[in-house]
Amino acid sequence: MQGARIWAVAGVLGVALCGCSSSTGSTGAGSGGGSSSGGAAADTPEVPVTTQDLERVCSDGLGFKGLPAYDRAKKSVHPAQLMRSDGDDDGWTSSVPSDGDFPKGWFLDYMDKPEKAELVVCVERTKATATGKVCDMEADGKPLKIKTYNTTYRLRVVEARTGKEQYTYTGKAESDECPYYVLTSKGEDADKYYNEVRPEDYRKRVKPYIAP
């Protein structure tokens, strides 16, 4: 992550989640994306060149016909690509979960080819609300006050080949505690901290689709 900075620390992070789910339905994420897909011959089914190409599955519901068909009836692992969005103009970013967050094979790793994906898991921040809590922290040895925000997120499981949604869920990530540290990227506000959904909070929600 370019230009990343870490602000040090006070307090403990605790996140409470709530939300509601719905069955398969077609809804548009509306987030912009921006990478090109494979320049295959006209008579060859299209496949993504990089995992970032799969952003269009989340943003526009457009799949890649050259990817393997998803069949939930098959009791095997159906590999997925994780895509995340902060709900801003930067669109969607391909992501690799940290070791231990999910069983091995559920999500594509750095060494996996994108044409292996059967599913795309889209995790999107849709709203941020100030908690009113201000945390006293430090940056480069100087005092810094951090404002915290609770967030609303949307989780979707989408077929990589067709762009069809298999599952959608809307929930909240909330906390009244200060974080241990704040990691920001270039262009982000250094005095804001967003409570985000964690992998352990949606692991059980994606399992019936990735590993039925």
CSV table of N, CA, C and O in Angstrom, one decimal, residues 13-75:
chain,number,residue,atom,x,y,z
A,13,LEU,N,-9.9,-2.5,20.4
A,13,LEU,CA,-10.9,-2.5,19.3
A,13,LEU,C,-11.9,-3.6,19.6
A,13,LEU,O,-11.5,-4.8,19.7
A,14,GLY,N,-13.2,-3.3,19.6
A,14,GLY,CA,-14.2,-4.3,19.8
A,14,GLY,C,-15.3,-4.0,18.8
A,14,GLY,O,-15.7,-2.8,18.7
A,15,VAL,N,-15.8,-4.9,18.0
A,15,VAL,CA,-16.7,-4.7,16.9
A,15,VAL,C,-18.0,-5.5,17.1
A,15,VAL,O,-17.9,-6.7,17.4
A,16,ALA,N,-19.1,-4.8,17.1
A,16,ALA,CA,-20.4,-5.5,17.2
A,16,ALA,C,-21.1,-5.4,15.8
A,16,ALA,O,-21.1,-4.4,15.2
A,17,LEU,N,-21.7,-6.5,15.4
A,17,LEU,CA,-22.3,-6.5,14.0
A,17,LEU,C,-23.7,-6.9,14.1
A,17,LEU,O,-24.1,-7.7,14.9
A,18,CYS,N,-24.5,-6.3,13.2
A,18,CYS,CA,-25.9,-6.7,13.1
A,18,CYS,C,-26.3,-6.5,11.6
A,18,CYS,O,-25.6,-5.8,10.9
A,19,GLY,N,-27.3,-7.1,11.2
A,19,GLY,CA,-27.7,-6.9,9.8
A,19,GLY,C,-28.8,-7.8,9.4
A,19,GLY,O,-29.5,-8.5,10.2
A,20,CYS,N,-29.1,-7.8,8.1
A,20,CYS,CA,-30.1,-8.6,7.5
A,20,CYS,C,-29.7,-9.2,6.2
A,20,CYS,O,-28.9,-8.6,5.5
A,21,SER,N,-30.2,-10.4,5.8
A,21,SER,CA,-29.8,-11.0,4.6
A,21,SER,C,-31.0,-11.2,3.7
A,21,SER,O,-32.2,-11.1,4.1
A,22,SER,N,-30.8,-11.4,2.4
A,22,SER,CA,-31.8,-11.7,1.5
A,22,SER,C,-31.4,-12.8,0.5
A,22,SER,O,-30.2,-13.0,0.4
A,23,SER,N,-32.3,-13.4,-0.1
A,23,SER,CA,-32.0,-14.5,-1.1
A,23,SER,C,-31.5,-13.9,-2.4
A,23,SER,O,-31.5,-12.7,-2.5
A,24,THR,N,-31.1,-14.7,-3.3
A,24,THR,CA,-30.6,-14.3,-4.6
A,24,THR,C,-31.4,-13.3,-5.2
A,24,THR,O,-32.6,-13.4,-5.4
A,25,GLY,N,-30.8,-12.2,-5.7
A,25,GLY,CA,-31.5,-11.2,-6.4
A,25,GLY,C,-30.5,-10.3,-7.1
A,25,GLY,O,-29.3,-10.2,-6.7
A,26,SER,N,-30.9,-9.6,-8.1
A,26,SER,CA,-30.0,-8.8,-8.9
A,26,SER,C,-30.0,-7.4,-8.5
A,26,SER,O,-31.1,-6.7,-8.6
A,27,THR,N,-28.9,-6.9,-7.9
A,27,THR,CA,-28.8,-5.5,-7.5
A,27,THR,C,-27.5,-4.9,-8.0
A,27,THR,O,-26.5,-5.6,-8.1
A,28,GLY,N,-27.5,-3.6,-8.3
A,28,GLY,CA,-26.3,-3.0,-8.9
A,28,GLY,C,-25.5,-2.3,-7.8
A,28,GLY,O,-26.1,-1.6,-7.0
A,29,ALA,N,-24.2,-2.6,-7.7
A,29,ALA,CA,-23.4,-2.0,-6.7
A,29,ALA,C,-23.1,-0.5,-7.0
A,29,ALA,O,-23.0,0.3,-6.1
A,30,GLY,N,-23.0,-0.2,-8.3
A,30,GLY,CA,-22.8,1.2,-8.7
A,30,GLY,C,-21.4,1.8,-8.4
A,30,GLY,O,-21.2,3.0,-8.5
A,31,SER,N,-20.4,0.9,-8.1
A,31,SER,CA,-19.1,1.4,-7.8
A,31,SER,C,-18.3,1.4,-9.1
A,31,SER,O,-18.5,0.5,-9.9
A,32,GLY,N,-17.5,2.4,-9.3
A,32,GLY,CA,-16.7,2.4,-10.5
A,32,GLY,C,-15.5,1.5,-10.4
A,32,GLY,O,-15.1,1.1,-9.4
A,33,GLY,N,-15.0,1.0,-11.5
A,33,GLY,CA,-13.9,0.1,-11.6
A,33,GLY,C,-12.9,0.6,-12.6
A,33,GLY,O,-13.1,1.6,-13.2
A,34,GLY,N,-11.8,-0.1,-12.8
A,34,GLY,CA,-11.0,0.3,-13.8
A,34,GLY,C,-9.8,-0.5,-14.2
A,34,GLY,O,-8.7,0.0,-14.1
A,35,SER,N,-10.0,-1.7,-14.6
A,35,SER,CA,-8.9,-2.5,-15.2
A,35,SER,C,-9.4,-3.2,-16.4
A,35,SER,O,-10.6,-3.5,-16.5
A,36,SER,N,-8.5,-3.5,-17.3
A,36,SER,CA,-8.9,-4.1,-18.6
A,36,SER,C,-8.9,-5.6,-18.4
A,36,SER,O,-8.1,-6.2,-17.7
A,37,SER,N,-9.7,-6.3,-19.2
A,37,SER,CA,-9.8,-7.8,-19.2
A,37,SER,C,-9.0,-8.3,-20.4
A,37,SER,O,-8.6,-7.6,-21.2
A,38,GLY,N,-9.0,-9.6,-20.4
A,38,GLY,CA,-8.1,-10.3,-21.4
A,38,GLY,C,-8.5,-10.0,-22.9
A,38,GLY,O,-9.7,-10.0,-23.2
A,39,GLY,N,-7.5,-9.8,-23.7
A,39,GLY,CA,-7.8,-9.5,-25.1
A,39,GLY,C,-7.8,-10.8,-25.9
A,39,GLY,O,-6.9,-11.1,-26.8
A,40,ALA,N,-8.7,-11.7,-25.6
A,40,ALA,CA,-8.8,-13.0,-26.2
A,40,ALA,C,-9.4,-12.8,-27.6
A,40,ALA,O,-10.0,-11.8,-28.0
A,41,ALA,N,-9.2,-13.8,-28.5
A,41,ALA,CA,-9.7,-13.8,-29.8
A,41,ALA,C,-11.2,-13.8,-29.7
A,41,ALA,O,-11.8,-14.3,-28.8
A,42,ALA,N,-11.9,-13.3,-30.8
A,42,ALA,CA,-13.3,-13.2,-30.8
A,42,ALA,C,-14.1,-14.5,-30.5
A,42,ALA,O,-15.1,-14.5,-29.9
A,43,ASP,N,-13.5,-15.6,-31.0
A,43,ASP,CA,-14.2,-16.9,-30.8
A,43,ASP,C,-13.8,-17.6,-29.6
A,43,ASP,O,-14.2,-18.8,-29.3
A,44,THR,N,-13.0,-17.0,-28.7
A,44,THR,CA,-12.5,-17.6,-27.5
A,44,THR,C,-13.2,-16.9,-26.3
A,44,THR,O,-13.2,-15.7,-26.2
A,45,PRO,N,-13.9,-17.7,-25.4
A,45,PRO,CA,-14.5,-17.2,-24.2
A,45,PRO,C,-13.6,-16.3,-23.4
A,45,PRO,O,-12.4,-16.7,-23.2
A,46,GLU,N,-14.1,-15.2,-23.0
A,46,GLU,CA,-13.2,-14.2,-22.3
A,46,GLU,C,-12.9,-14.7,-20.9
A,46,GLU,O,-13.8,-15.2,-20.1
A,47,VAL,N,-11.7,-14.5,-20.5
A,47,VAL,CA,-11.2,-14.8,-19.1
A,47,VAL,C,-10.5,-13.5,-18.6
A,47,VAL,O,-9.9,-12.8,-19.3
A,48,PRO,N,-10.4,-13.3,-17.2
A,48,PRO,CA,-9.7,-12.2,-16.7
A,48,PRO,C,-8.2,-12.5,-16.8
A,48,PRO,O,-7.7,-13.6,-16.6
A,49,VAL,N,-7.4,-11.4,-17.0
A,49,VAL,CA,-6.0,-11.6,-17.1
A,49,VAL,C,-5.4,-11.5,-15.7
A,49,VAL,O,-4.4,-12.2,-15.3
A,50,THR,N,-5.9,-10.6,-14.9
A,50,THR,CA,-5.5,-10.4,-13.5
A,50,THR,C,-6.7,-10.5,-12.6
A,50,THR,O,-7.9,-10.3,-13.0
A,51,THR,N,-6.5,-10.7,-11.3
A,51,THR,CA,-7.6,-10.7,-10.4
A,51,THR,C,-8.4,-9.4,-10.3
A,51,THR,O,-9.6,-9.3,-10.0
A,52,GLN,N,-7.6,-8.3,-10.6
A,52,GLN,CA,-8.3,-7.0,-10.6
A,52,GLN,C,-9.3,-6.8,-11.6
A,52,GLN,O,-10.3,-6.1,-11.5
A,53,ASP,N,-9.2,-7.6,-12.7
A,53,ASP,CA,-10.2,-7.6,-13.8
A,53,ASP,C,-11.6,-8.0,-13.3
A,53,ASP,O,-12.6,-7.6,-13.8
A,54,LEU,N,-11.6,-8.8,-12.2
A,54,LEU,CA,-12.9,-9.2,-11.7
A,54,LEU,C,-13.7,-8.2,-10.9
A,54,LEU,O,-14.8,-8.4,-10.5
A,55,GLU,N,-13.2,-6.9,-10.9
A,55,GLU,CA,-13.9,-5.8,-10.3
A,55,GLU,C,-15.2,-5.6,-11.0
A,55,GLU,O,-16.2,-5.2,-10.3
A,56,ARG,N,-15.3,-5.9,-12.3
A,56,ARG,CA,-16.5,-5.6,-13.0
A,56,ARG,C,-17.6,-6.5,-12.6
A,56,ARG,O,-18.8,-6.2,-12.8
A,57,VAL,N,-17.3,-7.7,-12.0
A,57,VAL,CA,-18.3,-8.6,-11.5
A,57,VAL,C,-19.1,-7.9,-10.3
A,57,VAL,O,-20.3,-8.0,-10.2
A,58,CYS,N,-18.3,-7.2,-9.5
A,58,CYS,CA,-18.9,-6.5,-8.3
A,58,CYS,C,-19.6,-5.2,-8.8
A,58,CYS,O,-20.7,-4.9,-8.3
A,59,SER,N,-18.9,-4.5,-9.6
A,59,SER,CA,-19.4,-3.1,-9.9
A,59,SER,C,-20.6,-3.1,-10.9
A,59,SER,O,-21.5,-2.3,-10.8
A,60,ASP,N,-20.6,-4.1,-11.9
A,60,ASP,CA,-21.6,-4.0,-13.0
A,60,ASP,C,-22.3,-5.4,-13.2
A,60,ASP,O,-23.1,-5.5,-14.1
A,61,GLY,N,-22.0,-6.4,-12.4
A,61,GLY,CA,-22.6,-7.7,-12.6
A,61,GLY,C,-22.2,-8.4,-13.9
A,61,GLY,O,-23.0,-9.2,-14.5
A,62,LEU,N,-21.0,-8.0,-14.5
A,62,LEU,CA,-20.6,-8.6,-15.7
A,62,LEU,C,-19.5,-9.7,-15.5
A,62,LEU,O,-18.5,-9.4,-15.0
A,63,GLY,N,-19.9,-10.9,-15.9
A,63,GLY,CA,-19.0,-12.0,-15.6
A,63,GLY,C,-18.1,-12.3,-16.8
A,63,GLY,O,-18.0,-11.5,-17.8
A,64,PHE,N,-17.3,-13.4,-16.7
A,64,PHE,CA,-16.4,-13.8,-17.8
A,64,PHE,C,-16.8,-15.2,-18.2
A,64,PHE,O,-16.7,-16.2,-17.5
A,65,LYS,N,-17.2,-15.3,-19.5
A,65,LYS,CA,-17.8,-16.6,-20.0
A,65,LYS,C,-16.8,-17.7,-20.0
A,65,LYS,O,-17.1,-18.9,-20.1
A,66,GLY,N,-15.5,-17.4,-20.0
A,66,GLY,CA,-14.5,-18.4,-20.0
A,66,GLY,C,-14.1,-19.0,-18.7
A,66,GLY,O,-13.3,-19.9,-18.6
A,67,LEU,N,-14.7,-18.5,-17.6
A,67,LEU,CA,-14.5,-19.0,-16.3
A,67,LEU,C,-15.4,-20.3,-16.0
A,67,LEU,O,-16.4,-20.5,-16.7
A,68,PRO,N,-15.0,-21.1,-15.1
A,68,PRO,CA,-15.7,-22.3,-14.8
A,68,PRO,C,-17.1,-22.0,-14.3
A,68,PRO,O,-17.3,-21.1,-13.5
A,69,ALA,N,-18.1,-22.8,-14.7
A,69,ALA,CA,-19.5,-22.6,-14.2
A,69,ALA,C,-19.6,-23.0,-12.7
A,69,ALA,O,-18.9,-23.9,-12.3
A,70,TYR,N,-20.4,-22.3,-12.0
A,70,TYR,CA,-20.6,-22.5,-10.6
A,70,TYR,C,-21.8,-23.5,-10.4
A,70,TYR,O,-22.9,-23.2,-11.0
A,71,ASP,N,-21.6,-24.6,-9.7
A,71,ASP,CA,-22.7,-25.5,-9.4
A,71,ASP,C,-22.6,-25.8,-7.9
A,71,ASP,O,-21.8,-26.6,-7.4
A,72,ARG,N,-23.5,-25.2,-7.2
A,72,ARG,CA,-23.5,-25.3,-5.7
A,72,ARG,C,-23.8,-26.8,-5.3
A,72,ARG,O,-23.5,-27.2,-4.2
A,73,ALA,N,-24.5,-27.5,-6.1
A,73,ALA,CA,-24.8,-28.9,-5.8
A,73,ALA,C,-23.6,-29.8,-5.7
A,73,ALA,O,-23.6,-30.8,-5.0
A,74,LYS,N,-22.5,-29.4,-6.3
A,74,LYS,CA,-21.2,-30.1,-6.1
A,74,LYS,C,-20.6,-29.8,-4.8
A,74,LYS,O,-20.3,-28.7,-4.4
A,75,LYS,N,-20.5,-30.9,-4.0
A,75,LYS,CA,-20.0,-30.7,-2.6
A,75,LYS,C,-18.4,-30.7,-2.6
A,75,LYS,O,-17.7,-31.6,-2.1
